[in-house]
GROMACS .gro file of C-alpha atoms in nm:
model
  213
    1UNK     CA    1   0.035   0.343  -1.119
    2UNK     CA    2  -0.064  -0.014  -1.221
    3UNK     CA    3  -0.185  -0.258  -0.959
    4UNK     CA    4   0.052  -0.534  -1.071
    5UNK     CA    5   0.330  -0.347  -0.887
    6UNK     CA    6   0.188  -0.502  -0.570
    7UNK     CA    7   0.310  -0.842  -0.686
    8UNK     CA    8   0.655  -0.743  -0.555
    9UNK     CA    9   0.534  -0.741  -0.194
   10UNK     CA   10   0.705  -1.006   0.021
   11UNK     CA   11   0.375  -1.125   0.172
   12UNK     CA   12   0.221  -1.180  -0.172
   13UNK     CA   13   0.537  -1.351  -0.300
   14UNK     CA   14   0.533  -1.579   0.005
   15UNK     CA   15   0.164  -1.661  -0.053
   16UNK     CA   16   0.245  -1.739  -0.417
   17UNK     CA   17   0.514  -1.981  -0.308
   18UNK     CA   18   0.267  -2.150  -0.075
   19UNK     CA   19   0.025  -2.192  -0.364
   20UNK     CA   20   0.302  -2.340  -0.576
   21UNK     CA   21   0.383  -2.581  -0.294
   22UNK     CA   22   0.016  -2.686  -0.297
   23UNK     CA   23   0.045  -2.762  -0.672
   24UNK     CA   24  -0.186  -2.473  -0.762
   25UNK     CA   25  -0.186  -2.299  -1.098
   26UNK     CA   26  -0.068  -1.956  -0.983
   27UNK     CA   27  -0.156  -1.788  -1.312
   28UNK     CA   28  -0.523  -1.883  -1.276
   29UNK     CA   29  -0.526  -1.767  -0.913
   30UNK     CA   30  -0.377  -1.430  -1.009
   31UNK     CA   31  -0.637  -1.378  -1.279
   32UNK     CA   32  -0.916  -1.451  -1.033
   33UNK     CA   33  -0.790  -1.266  -0.728
   34UNK     CA   34  -0.571  -0.980  -0.849
   35UNK     CA   35  -0.777  -0.681  -0.971
   36UNK     CA   36  -0.609  -0.516  -1.269
   37UNK     CA   37  -0.674  -0.146  -1.201
   38UNK     CA   38  -0.496   0.186  -1.184
   39UNK     CA   39  -0.409   0.264  -0.823
   40UNK     CA   40  -0.383   0.640  -0.881
   41UNK     CA   41  -0.567   0.894  -1.093
   42UNK     CA   42  -0.424   1.157  -1.327
   43UNK     CA   43  -0.322   1.388  -1.040
   44UNK     CA   44  -0.171   1.113  -0.825
   45UNK     CA   45  -0.465   1.078  -0.588
   46UNK     CA   46  -0.622   0.742  -0.507
   47UNK     CA   47  -0.820   0.631  -0.810
   48UNK     CA   48  -1.193   0.565  -0.795
   49UNK     CA   49  -1.130   0.206  -0.898
   50UNK     CA   50  -0.908   0.147  -0.594
   51UNK     CA   51  -1.147   0.312  -0.349
   52UNK     CA   52  -1.442   0.118  -0.492
   53UNK     CA   53  -1.272  -0.213  -0.413
   54UNK     CA   54  -1.363  -0.164  -0.048
   55UNK     CA   55  -1.709  -0.014  -0.092
   56UNK     CA   56  -2.002  -0.208   0.049
   57UNK     CA   57  -2.134  -0.283  -0.300
   58UNK     CA   58  -1.807  -0.411  -0.444
   59UNK     CA   59  -1.830  -0.758  -0.597
   60UNK     CA   60  -1.462  -0.798  -0.683
   61UNK     CA   61  -1.375  -1.007  -0.379
   62UNK     CA   62  -1.707  -1.193  -0.395
   63UNK     CA   63  -1.621  -1.307  -0.747
   64UNK     CA   64  -1.272  -1.410  -0.644
   65UNK     CA   65  -1.405  -1.601  -0.346
   66UNK     CA   66  -1.619  -1.816  -0.575
   67UNK     CA   67  -1.311  -1.962  -0.744
   68UNK     CA   68  -1.250  -2.308  -0.605
   69UNK     CA   69  -1.064  -2.628  -0.670
   70UNK     CA   70  -1.054  -2.618  -1.055
   71UNK     CA   71  -0.732  -2.415  -1.035
   72UNK     CA   72  -0.550  -2.706  -0.871
   73UNK     CA   73  -0.358  -2.982  -1.046
   74UNK     CA   74  -0.251  -3.199  -0.753
   75UNK     CA   75  -0.164  -3.563  -0.818
   76UNK     CA   76  -0.124  -3.762  -1.136
   77UNK     CA   77   0.237  -3.693  -1.238
   78UNK     CA   78   0.533  -3.885  -1.100
   79UNK     CA   79   0.735  -3.692  -0.845
   80UNK     CA   80   0.459  -3.440  -0.780
   81UNK     CA   81   0.386  -3.347  -0.418
   82UNK     CA   82   0.045  -3.473  -0.304
   83UNK     CA   83  -0.133  -3.242  -0.064
   84UNK     CA   84  -0.482  -3.246   0.082
   85UNK     CA   85  -0.771  -3.039  -0.045
   86UNK     CA   86  -0.783  -2.858   0.290
   87UNK     CA   87  -0.420  -2.750   0.256
   88UNK     CA   88  -0.488  -2.622  -0.095
   89UNK     CA   89  -0.790  -2.424   0.015
   90UNK     CA   90  -0.596  -2.273   0.306
   91UNK     CA   91  -0.316  -2.165   0.073
   92UNK     CA   92  -0.568  -2.009  -0.163
   93UNK     CA   93  -0.740  -1.826   0.122
   94UNK     CA   94  -0.411  -1.686   0.252
   95UNK     CA   95  -0.323  -1.571  -0.100
   96UNK     CA   96  -0.655  -1.390  -0.132
   97UNK     CA   97  -0.614  -1.230   0.211
   98UNK     CA   98  -0.261  -1.113   0.126
   99UNK     CA   99  -0.387  -0.945  -0.191
  100UNK     CA  100  -0.680  -0.777  -0.016
  101UNK     CA  101  -0.450  -0.652   0.259
  102UNK     CA  102  -0.207  -0.512   0.002
  103UNK     CA  103  -0.477  -0.317  -0.182
  104UNK     CA  104  -0.619  -0.184   0.144
  105UNK     CA  105  -0.278  -0.065   0.266
  106UNK     CA  106  -0.214   0.116  -0.062
  107UNK     CA  107  -0.558   0.275  -0.051
  108UNK     CA  108  -0.503   0.394   0.308
  109UNK     CA  109  -0.161   0.539   0.221
  110UNK     CA  110  -0.294   0.722  -0.086
  111UNK     CA  111  -0.585   0.865   0.113
  112UNK     CA  112  -0.340   0.989   0.379
  113UNK     CA  113  -0.133   1.154   0.108
  114UNK     CA  114  -0.440   1.318  -0.043
  115UNK     CA  115  -0.539   1.463   0.294
  116UNK     CA  116  -0.187   1.591   0.356
  117UNK     CA  117  -0.178   1.764   0.016
  118UNK     CA  118  -0.505   1.944   0.077
  119UNK     CA  119  -0.399   2.040   0.430
  120UNK     CA  120  -0.060   2.166   0.311
  121UNK     CA  121  -0.221   2.388   0.047
  122UNK     CA  122  -0.449   2.549   0.307
  123UNK     CA  123  -0.167   2.589   0.559
  124UNK     CA  124   0.061   2.741   0.294
  125UNK     CA  125  -0.199   3.011   0.229
  126UNK     CA  126  -0.231   3.072   0.602
  127UNK     CA  127   0.147   3.108   0.642
  128UNK     CA  128   0.165   3.354   0.351
  129UNK     CA  129  -0.118   3.564   0.497
  130UNK     CA  130   0.040   3.570   0.844
  131UNK     CA  131   0.374   3.671   0.695
  132UNK     CA  132   0.208   3.973   0.539
  133UNK     CA  133   0.030   4.052   0.865
  134UNK     CA  134   0.354   4.024   1.066
  135UNK     CA  135   0.531   4.252   0.819
  136UNK     CA  136   0.252   4.507   0.838
  137UNK     CA  137   0.252   4.492   1.220
  138UNK     CA  138   0.627   4.558   1.222
  139UNK     CA  139   0.587   4.860   0.991
  140UNK     CA  140   0.304   4.997   1.204
  141UNK     CA  141   0.519   4.963   1.515
  142UNK     CA  142   0.824   5.123   1.349
  143UNK     CA  143   0.610   5.420   1.249
  144UNK     CA  144   0.453   5.453   1.591
  145UNK     CA  145   0.101   5.342   1.498
  146UNK     CA  146   0.080   5.040   1.729
  147UNK     CA  147   0.241   4.881   2.033
  148UNK     CA  148   0.506   4.612   2.022
  149UNK     CA  149   0.247   4.369   2.157
  150UNK     CA  150   0.085   4.353   1.812
  151UNK     CA  151   0.423   4.261   1.662
  152UNK     CA  152   0.473   3.985   1.918
  153UNK     CA  153   0.123   3.846   1.862
  154UNK     CA  154   0.159   3.847   1.483
  155UNK     CA  155   0.497   3.675   1.494
  156UNK     CA  156   0.372   3.416   1.742
  157UNK     CA  157   0.078   3.337   1.514
  158UNK     CA  158   0.316   3.308   1.218
  159UNK     CA  159   0.547   3.076   1.409
  160UNK     CA  160   0.258   2.847   1.511
  161UNK     CA  161   0.134   2.833   1.151
  162UNK     CA  162   0.482   2.750   1.022
  163UNK     CA  163   0.519   2.480   1.285
  164UNK     CA  164   0.186   2.324   1.185
  165UNK     CA  165   0.291   2.336   0.819
  166UNK     CA  166   0.618   2.159   0.899
  167UNK     CA  167   0.437   1.886   1.094
  168UNK     CA  168   0.201   1.828   0.802
  169UNK     CA  169   0.501   1.801   0.570
  170UNK     CA  170   0.642   1.532   0.799
  171UNK     CA  171   0.308   1.350   0.790
  172UNK     CA  172   0.311   1.361   0.411
  173UNK     CA  173   0.665   1.224   0.397
  174UNK     CA  174   0.570   0.944   0.636
  175UNK     CA  175   0.271   0.854   0.419
  176UNK     CA  176   0.502   0.843   0.116
  177UNK     CA  177   0.728   0.595   0.295
  178UNK     CA  178   0.427   0.385   0.396
  179UNK     CA  179   0.301   0.391   0.036
  180UNK     CA  180   0.646   0.293  -0.093
  181UNK     CA  181   0.651  -0.008   0.137
  182UNK     CA  182   0.288  -0.096   0.060
  183UNK     CA  183   0.375  -0.102  -0.310
  184UNK     CA  184   0.653  -0.352  -0.241
  185UNK     CA  185   0.936  -0.103  -0.290
  186UNK     CA  186   1.250  -0.100  -0.084
  187UNK     CA  187   1.251  -0.475  -0.046
  188UNK     CA  188   1.461  -0.750  -0.197
  189UNK     CA  189   1.421  -0.840  -0.563
  190UNK     CA  190   1.154  -1.092  -0.652
  191UNK     CA  191   1.387  -1.393  -0.695
  192UNK     CA  192   1.556  -1.318  -0.362
  193UNK     CA  193   1.225  -1.286  -0.178
  194UNK     CA  194   1.089  -1.597  -0.344
  195UNK     CA  195   1.393  -1.795  -0.232
  196UNK     CA  196   1.375  -1.663   0.125
  197UNK     CA  197   0.997  -1.706   0.150
  198UNK     CA  198   1.011  -2.061   0.015
  199UNK     CA  199   0.793  -2.278   0.241
  200UNK     CA  200   0.924  -2.594   0.399
  201UNK     CA  201   0.669  -2.788   0.197
  202UNK     CA  202   0.847  -2.697  -0.126
  203UNK     CA  203   1.187  -2.801   0.011
  204UNK     CA  204   1.044  -3.130   0.134
  205UNK     CA  205   0.880  -3.190  -0.203
  206UNK     CA  206   1.206  -3.129  -0.386
  207UNK     CA  207   1.386  -3.362  -0.145
  208UNK     CA  208   1.128  -3.630  -0.217
  209UNK     CA  209   1.176  -3.592  -0.591
  210UNK     CA  210   1.554  -3.625  -0.551
  211UNK     CA  211   1.510  -3.946  -0.352
  212UNK     CA  212   1.296  -4.099  -0.627
  213UNK     CA  213   1.554  -4.025  -0.900
   0.00000   0.00000   0.00000
């Protein structure tokens, strides 16, 4: 699962539009701030590359944070919107924060899925074992080797295990939905989001260009 899928997220698209409004070179910003990694490993679990982004020794964000004004091209050309250096830096900071937040949300969702998978496997084994036990208890009762209390206890234990398994399944499904949203899925297409997220600064700039024509 490539990390560039996160570029579809509405918050990142909105931050991109803000950078464009600040006359920033978005391609340079992406190269500096957007880690190109695999989000999942071979088995679908969170990849080591993704988890390492948020480790204490990670230098990915430190490197990105060192990128400064060279990516900007404000001024010089007729009709171009002039904005202050402070506005440009704020737009760049919000873009970086949006990307970091996106990667963290995906990492959290993948970790939740991993935990649910492991828990489901263990609970599935427990349910299977309790089914066998309940069946054996029923046979023992039918043949007069035990009281009905053992049957009731075994079936109650089986029911509780099945209930826990079902709840974990729900948790896994919820984490899948969260992951889907974190990846930018289920939203509008990129052009639609870009149009809706268009900052007022861009509209004002375009209006100014029209007036000068």
